[in-house]
Each structure stands twice: as structure tokens, then as C-alpha cells.
Tab-separated table of C-alpha atoms in Angstrom:
chain	number	residue	atom	x	y	z
A	1296	MET	CA	-7.434	-22.818	4.064
A	1297	VAL	CA	-6.149	-19.877	1.962
A	1298	GLU	CA	-2.778	-20.210	0.281
A	1299	ARG	CA	0.150	-18.564	-0.190
A	1300	LYS	CA	0.934	-17.833	-3.635
A	1301	SER	CA	3.936	-15.531	-4.721
A	1302	ASP	CA	2.055	-12.374	-5.735
A	1303	ASP	CA	1.362	-11.843	-1.750
A	1304	LEU	CA	5.070	-12.275	-1.094
A	1305	ASP	CA	5.441	-9.189	-3.536
A	1306	LEU	CA	2.393	-6.917	-2.271
A	1307	ASP	CA	3.870	-8.075	1.008
A	1308	ALA	CA	7.022	-6.275	0.055
A	1309	ILE	CA	5.659	-3.699	-1.669
A	1310	PHE	CA	3.210	-2.103	0.908
A	1311	GLY	CA	5.578	-2.943	3.380
A	1312	ALA	CA	7.794	-0.931	1.760
A	1313	LEU	CA	5.314	2.397	1.641
A	1314	ALA	CA	4.470	1.886	5.225
A	1315	HIS	CA	7.126	4.138	6.670
A	1316	PRO	CA	7.180	8.143	5.904
A	1317	THR	CA	10.904	8.436	4.891
A	1318	ARG	CA	10.180	5.148	2.334
A	1319	ARG	CA	7.640	7.297	0.747
A	1320	GLU	CA	9.614	10.183	0.541
A	1321	LEU	CA	12.822	8.879	-0.482
A	1322	ILE	CA	10.370	7.786	-3.462
A	1323	GLU	CA	9.534	10.832	-4.327
A	1324	GLN	CA	13.127	11.901	-4.234
A	1325	LEU	CA	13.979	9.340	-6.772
A	1326	ALA	CA	10.644	10.375	-8.640
A	1327	SER	CA	12.654	13.745	-9.834
A	1328	GLY	CA	15.942	11.472	-11.273
A	1329	PRO	CA	18.208	8.970	-10.065
A	1330	ASN	CA	20.657	10.316	-6.860
A	1331	ARG	CA	23.399	8.808	-4.720
A	1332	VAL	CA	22.437	7.357	-1.335
A	1333	SER	CA	24.325	10.851	0.301
A	1334	ASP	CA	22.663	13.111	-1.752
A	1335	LEU	CA	18.993	11.211	-0.836
A	1336	ALA	CA	20.318	11.041	2.976
A	1337	GLU	CA	20.922	15.023	3.246
A	1338	PRO	CA	17.177	16.266	4.043
A	1339	HIS	CA	16.308	13.487	6.338
A	1340	ASP	CA	17.258	13.712	9.998
A	1341	MET	CA	18.987	10.366	10.515
A	1342	SER	CA	22.075	8.662	9.665
A	1343	LEU	CA	23.351	7.795	6.785
A	1344	ALA	CA	23.427	4.146	7.739
A	1345	ALA	CA	19.212	4.565	8.905
A	1346	VAL	CA	18.761	5.973	5.603
A	1347	SER	CA	20.757	3.055	3.642
A	1348	LYS	CA	18.178	0.653	5.463
A	1349	HIS	CA	14.914	2.425	4.026
A	1350	LEU	CA	16.616	2.097	0.664
A	1351	GLN	CA	17.348	-1.408	1.302
A	1352	VAL	CA	13.789	-2.468	1.904
A	1353	LEU	CA	12.722	-0.293	-0.997
A	1354	GLU	CA	15.042	-2.439	-2.970
A	1355	GLU	CA	13.394	-5.880	-1.247
A	1356	GLY	CA	10.301	-4.575	-2.709
A	1357	GLY	CA	12.057	-3.930	-5.953
A	1358	LEU	CA	10.932	0.046	-5.927
A	1359	VAL	CA	14.780	1.173	-5.889
A	1360	ASP	CA	17.488	-0.067	-7.853
A	1361	VAL	CA	21.006	0.165	-6.556
A	1362	GLU	CA	24.374	0.674	-8.718
A	1363	LYS	CA	27.423	0.497	-7.397
A	1364	ASP	CA	29.872	2.681	-8.908
A	1365	GLY	CA	33.445	2.225	-7.008
A	1366	ARG	CA	32.359	4.276	-3.600
A	1367	VAL	CA	29.442	5.327	-4.982
A	1368	ARG	CA	25.909	4.057	-4.680
A	1369	ARG	CA	23.518	5.541	-7.256
A	1370	CYS	CA	20.047	4.572	-6.792
A	1371	HIS	CA	17.157	4.409	-9.469
A	1372	LEU	CA	13.792	4.049	-9.164
A	1373	ASP	CA	11.642	1.182	-10.361
A	1374	ALA	CA	7.682	2.294	-10.250
A	1375	THR	CA	6.664	-0.759	-12.122
A	1376	PRO	CA	6.094	-3.041	-8.809
A	1377	LEU	CA	3.354	0.502	-7.346
A	1378	SER	CA	1.324	-0.580	-10.272
A	1379	ASP	CA	0.400	-4.130	-8.614
A	1380	ALA	CA	-0.219	-2.538	-5.639
A	1381	PHE	CA	-2.523	0.314	-7.615
A	1382	GLY	CA	-4.153	-2.772	-9.450
A	1383	TRP	CA	-4.614	-4.685	-5.751
A	1384	LEU	CA	-6.509	-1.653	-4.669
A	1385	THR	CA	-8.827	-0.943	-7.845
A	1386	ARG	CA	-10.672	-3.570	-6.931
A	1387	TYR	CA	-11.816	-1.857	-3.566
A	1388	ARG	CA	-12.200	1.264	-5.580
A	1389	VAL	CA	-16.153	0.745	-5.824
A	1390	PHE	CA	-16.768	0.798	-2.277
A	1391	TRP	CA	-14.992	3.906	-1.303
A	1392	GLU	CA	-16.753	5.460	-4.196
A	1393	ASP	CA	-20.291	4.153	-2.722
A	1394	ARG	CA	-19.362	5.175	0.485
A	1395	PHE	CA	-18.037	8.736	-1.135
A	1396	ASP	CA	-21.510	9.191	-2.649
A	1397	GLU	CA	-23.444	8.031	0.877
A	1398	LEU	CA	-21.426	10.646	2.719
A	1399	GLU	CA	-22.944	13.210	-0.273
A	1400	ASP	CA	-26.915	12.185	0.365
A	1401	HIS	CA	-26.362	12.680	3.654
A	1402	LEU	CA	-24.549	15.862	3.225
A	1403	GLU	CA	-27.603	17.275	0.490
A	1404	GLU	CA	-29.950	15.810	2.964
A	1405	ALA	CA	-28.801	17.491	5.900
A	1406	ASP	CA	-28.609	20.828	3.787
A	1407	GLN	CA	-32.488	20.551	2.739
B	1355	MET	CA	14.184	18.259	7.343
B	1356	VAL	CA	11.894	16.183	6.453
B	1357	GLU	CA	8.481	16.873	8.445
B	1358	ARG	CA	5.686	14.734	9.778
B	1359	LYS	CA	2.253	15.471	8.594
B	1360	SER	CA	-0.880	13.509	10.122
B	1361	ASP	CA	-1.417	12.302	6.792
B	1362	ASP	CA	1.665	10.284	6.680
B	1363	LEU	CA	0.565	8.311	9.642
B	1364	ASP	CA	-2.345	7.604	8.470
B	1365	LEU	CA	-0.479	6.236	5.341
B	1366	ASP	CA	2.138	4.573	7.184
B	1367	ALA	CA	-1.055	2.367	9.177
B	1368	ILE	CA	-2.890	1.821	5.860
B	1369	PHE	CA	0.041	0.667	3.695
B	1370	GLY	CA	1.178	-1.336	7.106
B	1371	ALA	CA	-2.436	-2.746	7.105
B	1372	LEU	CA	-2.229	-4.357	3.555
B	1373	ALA	CA	1.275	-5.392	3.911
B	1374	HIS	CA	0.187	-9.361	5.038
B	1375	PRO	CA	-1.801	-11.830	3.237
B	1376	THR	CA	-4.176	-12.535	5.926
B	1377	ARG	CA	-5.109	-8.966	6.250
B	1378	ARG	CA	-5.666	-8.371	2.544
B	1379	GLU	CA	-7.838	-11.483	2.268
B	1380	LEU	CA	-9.857	-10.224	5.682
B	1381	ILE	CA	-10.746	-7.296	3.242
B	1382	GLU	CA	-11.369	-9.590	0.323
B	1383	GLN	CA	-13.738	-11.667	2.347
B	1384	LEU	CA	-15.567	-8.509	4.252
B	1385	ALA	CA	-15.998	-6.966	0.848
B	1386	SER	CA	-19.072	-9.692	0.575
B	1387	GLY	CA	-20.836	-8.110	3.630
B	1388	PRO	CA	-20.117	-7.708	7.009
B	1389	ASN	CA	-19.402	-11.114	9.203
B	1390	ARG	CA	-18.673	-12.294	12.635
B	1391	VAL	CA	-14.817	-12.609	14.089
B	1392	SER	CA	-15.663	-16.341	13.784
B	1393	ASP	CA	-16.710	-16.875	10.404
B	1394	LEU	CA	-13.928	-14.426	9.369
B	1395	ALA	CA	-11.425	-16.972	11.418
B	1396	GLU	CA	-12.589	-20.065	9.544
B	1397	PRO	CA	-10.895	-20.255	6.301
B	1398	HIS	CA	-7.479	-18.887	8.003
B	1399	ASP	CA	-4.879	-22.038	9.292
B	1400	MET	CA	-4.334	-19.971	12.581
B	1401	SER	CA	-6.035	-19.392	15.803
B	1402	LEU	CA	-9.132	-17.000	16.499
B	1403	ALA	CA	-6.256	-15.205	18.724
B	1404	ALA	CA	-4.126	-14.458	15.288
B	1405	VAL	CA	-7.278	-13.762	13.024
B	1406	SER	CA	-8.293	-11.099	15.849
B	1407	LYS	CA	-5.027	-9.074	15.932
B	1408	HIS	CA	-5.147	-8.621	12.116
B	1409	LEU	CA	-8.639	-7.592	12.262
B	1410	GLN	CA	-7.319	-4.783	14.986
B	1411	VAL	CA	-4.606	-3.627	12.360
B	1412	LEU	CA	-6.998	-3.469	10.163
B	1413	GLU	CA	-9.180	-1.386	12.562
B	1414	GLU	CA	-5.751	0.888	13.207
B	1415	GLY	CA	-5.546	1.363	9.392
B	1416	GLY	CA	-9.685	2.616	9.921
B	1417	LEU	CA	-10.576	-0.365	7.197
B	1418	VAL	CA	-12.451	-2.354	9.375
B	1419	ASP	CA	-14.835	-1.364	12.023
B	1420	VAL	CA	-16.091	-3.847	14.717
B	1421	GLU	CA	-18.991	-3.661	16.256
B	1422	LYS	CA	-19.980	-5.892	19.679
B	1423	ASP	CA	-23.307	-7.407	20.179
B	1424	GLY	CA	-23.029	-9.540	23.517
B	1425	ARG	CA	-20.392	-11.909	22.806
B	1426	VAL	CA	-20.374	-11.339	19.262
B	1427	ARG	CA	-18.453	-9.347	17.141
B	1428	ARG	CA	-19.290	-8.228	14.164
B	1429	CYS	CA	-16.728	-6.567	11.451
B	1430	HIS	CA	-17.721	-4.373	8.598
B	1431	LEU	CA	-15.223	-3.247	5.568
B	1432	ASP	CA	-14.659	0.360	5.563
B	1433	ALA	CA	-12.933	0.671	2.306
B	1434	THR	CA	-12.779	4.783	2.994
B	1435	PRO	CA	-8.710	4.955	3.839
B	1436	LEU	CA	-8.174	2.578	0.775
B	1437	SER	CA	-8.460	6.070	-1.410
B	1438	ASP	CA	-5.604	7.902	0.382
B	1439	ALA	CA	-2.989	4.899	-0.400
B	1440	PHE	CA	-4.702	4.845	-4.127
B	1441	GLY	CA	-4.483	8.842	-4.396
B	1442	TRP	CA	-0.704	8.392	-3.266
B	1443	LEU	CA	-0.121	5.842	-5.633
B	1444	THR	CA	-2.039	7.584	-8.726
B	1445	ARG	CA	1.092	10.492	-8.202
B	1446	TYR	CA	3.548	7.901	-9.421
B	1447	ARG	CA	1.252	6.512	-12.608
B	1448	VAL	CA	2.866	8.285	-15.373
B	1449	PHE	CA	6.519	6.288	-14.162
B	1450	TRP	CA	5.399	2.563	-14.334
B	1451	GLU	CA	3.019	3.295	-17.527
B	1452	ASP	CA	6.293	5.044	-19.257
B	1453	ARG	CA	8.538	1.763	-18.273
B	1454	PHE	CA	5.896	-0.467	-19.196
B	1455	ASP	CA	6.097	1.328	-22.724
B	1456	GLU	CA	9.722	1.227	-22.825
B	1457	LEU	CA	8.941	-2.916	-22.633
B	1458	GLU	CA	6.735	-2.784	-25.164
B	1459	ASP	CA	8.619	-0.729	-27.649
B	1460	HIS	CA	12.018	-3.472	-26.575
B	1461	LEU	CA	9.834	-6.195	-27.669
B	1462	GLU	CA	8.782	-4.976	-30.699
B	1463	GLU	CA	12.279	-3.908	-31.788
B	1464	ALA	CA	13.113	-7.360	-30.613
B	1465	ASP	CA	10.294	-9.010	-32.732
B	1466	GLN	CA	11.617	-7.053	-36.146
């Protein structure tokens, strides 16, 4: 039987947060510095409510902190959870590197 | 306006596939070598149909190839799409490393 660990819950939330282009785009926008929800929403072809929902998913994944200042909500990127996702992927690095080496060998053989 | 690229569709499917503990566990199981669906299902507390559904999500993300040999379905890991996820995360590496450096500085100051 496979047991669920708390790390699993984090990785579910982190990978889940990254599984949408708008949320990856919001991370990219916040990499330039903190920004207001209304300014973050501006380049997206969706309602402010829809962008807020995506920001909430990022917040649940621990990737965004939302600071309230009166009616203004300012978002900050917290990239630290991404290191957990990166760490998980690193375990499989040898597998894709082996695959790329195989592909390269095939191409070299085809060229000869 | 943010345009959708085909890379986005891939990353959605890859990160989405990784956002569940059973699917990450299946990847870990397949890292030891190809295996039959029935054997892969064995350690999981769920029906064969539920495990097959998770394998289908992994297949859609390009992470698993399912080969049919009569009634037997054998799965192989294809880790190459993980390199795209890894590549995306790498862009933000500097952000979490900076954060860890800050935390370390704070701890050192607190120790003094």
C-alpha cells in the first residue's frame, strides 16, 4: 500500500498550480517584481475574477503571497516551492539524458 | 493579450500529469523498468480501472508508452517530457536560491 506523505500534498498543489498557462504567465509577470492584481490581470483576456481565481491556486501552492493594503491587493512571488518540484524532477534527469544520448547516437548512425 | 503556444499545451499536460501522488508513484515504479498494468496496480489501494485512468493521463502527457501484446498491456517510461518541465523551472532557480541565501543570512544573524 502506498501511503500519502505531506510532501505529496505540497507537490500536488505545486505541480497543479503550474498546469495552466495563465498561472505560469502570472509567475513570469511576478518574477519582474511585486504587482497589483489589477495590473497583473491587464494582459490576460479574462475577467479580474478569473485572474484572481488563478492567483488563489498559486497562493494555495505557496507560490504567491497576497498582501492586502486597503482595497489594493499586491502579489509577491515566492519561488521556494518550485525547488521541491525541481528536486522531484532531478531524480529522473538521468532518464531523459540517456534518451537524448540514444537519439543522438541514432542520428549519427543515420548520417554515416 | 497572451497567446497560447503549443509548448503551453505540452507543459499543461506534463505538469497536470505530475499533480497526483499515484501518477508520480507510477513514474517511480516505471523507473525500475517496463511493467504490466496489473503489476503496476498491485501496490495501489485502488481498482485496476482507476490505475489505468492515471496511466492514461501519463500517456497524454507523453510520459508513458503503453504497448499492447494481446490482452497484456505493458508500460514504458518516457522521461523526455520531464526535461521541458525541468527547463521551465530552471528559469526560476535564481529566485529560490536568492530566497534560501536570505534565509541563511537571517539564521546567521540570529545566531550572533
